[in-house]
XYZ file of C-alpha atoms in Angstrom:
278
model
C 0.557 -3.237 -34.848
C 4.362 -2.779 -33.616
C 7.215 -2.672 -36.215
C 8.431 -5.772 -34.487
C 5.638 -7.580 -34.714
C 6.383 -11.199 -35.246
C 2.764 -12.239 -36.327
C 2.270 -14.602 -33.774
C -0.834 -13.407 -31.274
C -0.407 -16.331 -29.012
C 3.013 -15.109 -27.740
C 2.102 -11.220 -27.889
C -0.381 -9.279 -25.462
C -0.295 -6.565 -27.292
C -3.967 -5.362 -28.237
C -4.331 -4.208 -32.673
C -6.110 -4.377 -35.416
C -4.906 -7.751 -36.181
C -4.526 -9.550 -32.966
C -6.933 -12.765 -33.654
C -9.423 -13.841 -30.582
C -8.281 -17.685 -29.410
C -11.512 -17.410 -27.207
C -13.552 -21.458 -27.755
C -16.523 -21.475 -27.599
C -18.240 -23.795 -24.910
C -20.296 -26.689 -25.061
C -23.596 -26.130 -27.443
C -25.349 -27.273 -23.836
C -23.197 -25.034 -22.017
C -24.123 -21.820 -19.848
C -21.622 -20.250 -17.827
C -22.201 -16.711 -16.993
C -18.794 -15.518 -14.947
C -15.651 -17.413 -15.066
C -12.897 -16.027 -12.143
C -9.349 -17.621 -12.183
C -7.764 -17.985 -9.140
C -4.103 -17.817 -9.556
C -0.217 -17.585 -7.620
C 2.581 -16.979 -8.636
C 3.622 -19.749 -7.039
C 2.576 -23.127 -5.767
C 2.142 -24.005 -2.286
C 0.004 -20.513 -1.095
C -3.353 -22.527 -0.717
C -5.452 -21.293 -4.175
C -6.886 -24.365 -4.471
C -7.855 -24.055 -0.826
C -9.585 -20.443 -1.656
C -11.137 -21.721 -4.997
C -13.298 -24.281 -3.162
C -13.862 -21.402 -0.364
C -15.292 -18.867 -3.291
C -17.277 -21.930 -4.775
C -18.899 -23.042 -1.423
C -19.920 -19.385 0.099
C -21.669 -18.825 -3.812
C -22.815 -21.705 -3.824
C -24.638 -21.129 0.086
C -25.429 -17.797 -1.193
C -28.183 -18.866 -4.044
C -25.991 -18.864 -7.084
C -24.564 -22.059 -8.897
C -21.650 -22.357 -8.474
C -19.210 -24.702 -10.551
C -15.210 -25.667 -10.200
C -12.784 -26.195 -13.296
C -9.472 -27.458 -11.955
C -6.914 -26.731 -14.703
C -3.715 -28.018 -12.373
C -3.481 -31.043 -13.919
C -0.676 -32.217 -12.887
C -1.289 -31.370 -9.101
C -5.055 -31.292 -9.136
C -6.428 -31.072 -5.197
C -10.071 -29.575 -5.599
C -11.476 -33.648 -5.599
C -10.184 -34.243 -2.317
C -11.408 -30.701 -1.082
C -14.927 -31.920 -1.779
C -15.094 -35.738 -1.214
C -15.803 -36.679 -4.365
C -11.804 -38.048 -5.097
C -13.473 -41.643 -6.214
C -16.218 -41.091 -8.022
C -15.420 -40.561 -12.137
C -17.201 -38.147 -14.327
C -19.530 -39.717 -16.975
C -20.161 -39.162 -20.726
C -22.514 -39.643 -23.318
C -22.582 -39.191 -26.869
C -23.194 -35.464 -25.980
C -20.391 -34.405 -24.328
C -18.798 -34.967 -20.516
C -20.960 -34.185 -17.491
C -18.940 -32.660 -14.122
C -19.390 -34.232 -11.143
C -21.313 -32.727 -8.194
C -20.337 -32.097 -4.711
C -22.773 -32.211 -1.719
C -24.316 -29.274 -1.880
C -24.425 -29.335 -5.988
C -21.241 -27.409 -6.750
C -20.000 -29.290 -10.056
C -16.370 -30.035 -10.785
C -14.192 -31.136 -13.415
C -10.961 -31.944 -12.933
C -8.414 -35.102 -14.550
C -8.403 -37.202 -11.498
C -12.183 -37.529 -11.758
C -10.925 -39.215 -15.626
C -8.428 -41.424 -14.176
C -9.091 -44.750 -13.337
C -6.966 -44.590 -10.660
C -6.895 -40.952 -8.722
C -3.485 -41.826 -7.864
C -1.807 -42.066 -10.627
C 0.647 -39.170 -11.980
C 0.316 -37.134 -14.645
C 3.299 -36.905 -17.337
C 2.842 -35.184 -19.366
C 4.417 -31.982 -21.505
C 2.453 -28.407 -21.391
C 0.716 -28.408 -24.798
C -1.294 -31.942 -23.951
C -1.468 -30.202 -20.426
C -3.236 -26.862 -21.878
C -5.278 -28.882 -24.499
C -6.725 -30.671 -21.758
C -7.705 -27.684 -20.004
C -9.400 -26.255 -22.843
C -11.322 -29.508 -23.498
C -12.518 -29.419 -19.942
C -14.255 -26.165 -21.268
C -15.641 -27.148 -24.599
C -16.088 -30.390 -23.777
C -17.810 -30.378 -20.437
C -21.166 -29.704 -20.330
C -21.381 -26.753 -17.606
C -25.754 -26.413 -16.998
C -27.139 -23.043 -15.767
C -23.269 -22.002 -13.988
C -23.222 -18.724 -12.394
C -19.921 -18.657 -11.235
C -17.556 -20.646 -12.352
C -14.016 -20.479 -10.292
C -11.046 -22.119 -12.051
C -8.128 -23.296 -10.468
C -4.863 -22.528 -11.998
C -1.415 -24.278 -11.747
C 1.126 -21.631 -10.096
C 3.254 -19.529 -12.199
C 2.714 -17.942 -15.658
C 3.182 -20.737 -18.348
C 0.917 -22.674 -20.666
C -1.805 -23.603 -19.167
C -1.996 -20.035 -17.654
C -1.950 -18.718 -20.922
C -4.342 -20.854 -22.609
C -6.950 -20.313 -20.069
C -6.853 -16.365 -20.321
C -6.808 -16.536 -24.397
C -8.820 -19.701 -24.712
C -11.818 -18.999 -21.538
C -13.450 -15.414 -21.260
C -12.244 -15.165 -18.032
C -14.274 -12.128 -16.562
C -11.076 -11.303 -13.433
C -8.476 -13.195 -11.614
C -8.333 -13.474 -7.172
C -4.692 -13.570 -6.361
C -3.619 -15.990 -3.435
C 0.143 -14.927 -1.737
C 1.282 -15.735 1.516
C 2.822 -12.942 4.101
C 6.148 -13.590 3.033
C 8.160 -10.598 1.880
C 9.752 -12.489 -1.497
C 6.009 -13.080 -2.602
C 5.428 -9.280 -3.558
C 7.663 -10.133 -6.721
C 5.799 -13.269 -7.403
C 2.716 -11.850 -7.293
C 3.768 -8.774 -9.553
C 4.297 -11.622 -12.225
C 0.307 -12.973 -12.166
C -0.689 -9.185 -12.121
C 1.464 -8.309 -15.149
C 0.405 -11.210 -17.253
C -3.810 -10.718 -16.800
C -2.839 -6.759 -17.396
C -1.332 -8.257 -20.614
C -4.434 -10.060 -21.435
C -6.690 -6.997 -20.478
C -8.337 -9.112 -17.790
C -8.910 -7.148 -14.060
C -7.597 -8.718 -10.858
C -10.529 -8.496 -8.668
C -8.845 -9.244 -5.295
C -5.879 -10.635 -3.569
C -6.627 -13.360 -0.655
C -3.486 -13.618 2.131
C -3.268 -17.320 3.307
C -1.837 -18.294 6.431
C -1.637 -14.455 7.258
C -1.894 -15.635 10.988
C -2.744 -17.904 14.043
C -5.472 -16.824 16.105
C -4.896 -18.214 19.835
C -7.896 -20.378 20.759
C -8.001 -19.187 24.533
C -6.944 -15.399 24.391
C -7.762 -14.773 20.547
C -4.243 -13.267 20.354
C -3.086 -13.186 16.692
C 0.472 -14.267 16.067
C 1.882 -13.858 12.780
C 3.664 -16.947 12.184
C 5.607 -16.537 8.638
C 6.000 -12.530 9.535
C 4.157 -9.384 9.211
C 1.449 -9.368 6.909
C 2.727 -7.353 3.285
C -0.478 -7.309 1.424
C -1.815 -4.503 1.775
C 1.859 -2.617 0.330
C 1.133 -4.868 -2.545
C -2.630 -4.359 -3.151
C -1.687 -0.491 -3.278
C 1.053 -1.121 -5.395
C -0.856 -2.778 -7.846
C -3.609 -0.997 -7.201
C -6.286 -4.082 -6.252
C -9.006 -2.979 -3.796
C -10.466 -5.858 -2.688
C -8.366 -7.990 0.609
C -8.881 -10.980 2.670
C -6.783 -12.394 5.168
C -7.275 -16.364 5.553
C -5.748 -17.711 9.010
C -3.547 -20.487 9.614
C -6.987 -22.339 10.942
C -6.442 -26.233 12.222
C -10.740 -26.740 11.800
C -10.336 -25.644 8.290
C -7.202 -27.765 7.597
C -9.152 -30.745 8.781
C -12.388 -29.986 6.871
C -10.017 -29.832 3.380
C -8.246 -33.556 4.596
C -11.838 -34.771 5.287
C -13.186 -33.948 1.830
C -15.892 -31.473 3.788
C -14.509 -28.272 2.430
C -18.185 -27.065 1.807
C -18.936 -27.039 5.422
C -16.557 -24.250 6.720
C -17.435 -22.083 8.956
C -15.809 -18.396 8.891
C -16.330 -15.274 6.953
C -12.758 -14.362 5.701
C -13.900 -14.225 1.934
C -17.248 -12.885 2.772
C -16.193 -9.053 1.260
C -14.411 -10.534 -1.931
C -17.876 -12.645 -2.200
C -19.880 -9.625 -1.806
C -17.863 -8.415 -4.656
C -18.266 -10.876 -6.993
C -21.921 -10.448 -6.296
C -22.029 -7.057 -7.189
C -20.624 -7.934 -10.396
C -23.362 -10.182 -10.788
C -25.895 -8.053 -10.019
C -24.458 -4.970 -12.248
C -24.176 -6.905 -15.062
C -25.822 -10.073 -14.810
């Protein structure tokens, strides 16, 4: 314990004697066997685009796969999969998530709003709460991977997720911008402060590929991530292009029905995690 210790484990990352566990436990009905945050350090890089990726190759691959969107106050993964209108039932058990096409289930607050469209307003500790209710709450069936969507930056609900969930490793999503390498520093320092692995970092709109001479132009500059993977010492990279088929897919609510194998290696990953200790 340091001399300056102030008693107050929710503020410190600091790992003693004394530090308490804030881990909940899930639902009794619950069974979730890996839970992977997907984070940035800030918003607009497309994580919720590369959560719903990670979710729909798993799913294809055999595994069940499941979706937690903690962004409550800009929560996108309903729209991803087409299922923006339809609300999430209870019973005197507990909540049930709703499921996508192909049987990915989701949870997120617009699926507990009457009307999707409404805002959310509402201050951080109602906005963490609700997060963690979504995972003692929920009843999450037979979940091999679950991938939860974070809101950008390193504030509450951040924090209550890696102290509250047993998140097993975080995917980082940037952008090729040269600023980002400090922004993503940030995520990595706080799940090294919470003793929790990043497991890859995913580039979005990393480039254009021509349609007619398959010429890639790097739109927003050259590509940085590899500098920061070896800075930070992450092993696992994916590029994800600027892609107008993919764009479309997300607007249609078809996000499941991609086609391309950007995220296939950081897949193959999280498989052999699976596999090693499963």
């Amino acid at each position: 314990m340091s001399e300056n210790c102030t008693h107050d484990c929710s503020t410190c990352g600091e790992s003693c004697s004394e530090r308490t566990s804030f881990l909940e436990a899930p639902h009794e009905l619950s069974s979730v066997k890996k839970v992977i945050a997907v984070v940035s350090g800030k918003g607009g890089v497309g994580k919720s685009l590369v959560t719903s990726l990670l979710a729909a190759i798993m799913q294809r691959a055999g595994f069940h796969a499941a979706v937690l969107d903690a962004d409550i106050t800009g929560p996108s993964i309903p729209r991803l999969f087409g299922v923006e209108n339809v609300g999430a039932e209870s019973d005197g058990f507990g909540v049930y998530p709703v499921k996508t096409k192909t049987g990915i289930d989701v949870m997120s607050i617009n699926l507990l709003l009457e009307n999707p469209a409404d805002p959310v307003v509402w201050r951080g500790p109602v906005i963490a709460g609700t997060v963690k209710q979504f995972w003692t709450e929920v009843i999450w069936k037979d979940v091999d991977f679950m991938f939860v969507d974070m809101p950008p930056g390193t504030g509450d609900v951040p924090l209550t997720v890696f102290q509250s969930l047993p998140v097993d490793g975080i995917i980082v999503v940037t952008s090729p911008q040269e600023l980002v390498s400090m922004i993503v520093g940030k995520a990595v320092r706080m799940a090294g402060m919470m003793n929790i692995p990043v497991l890859g970092i995913v580039e979005n709109m990393s480039y254009f590929e021509c349609p007619d001479c398959h010429k890639q132009h790097k739109i927003y500059g050259e590509s940085h991530v590899e500098d920061i993977a070896k800075e930070y010492g992450i092993l696992n990279i994916a590029k994800l292009p600027i892609n107008p088929k993919l764009a479309a897919a997300c607007d249609a609510g078809l996000i499941e029905l991609f086609e391309g194998n950007w995220l296939d290696g950081i897949a193959k990953m999280l498989c052999g995690e699976e596999v090693k200790n499963g």
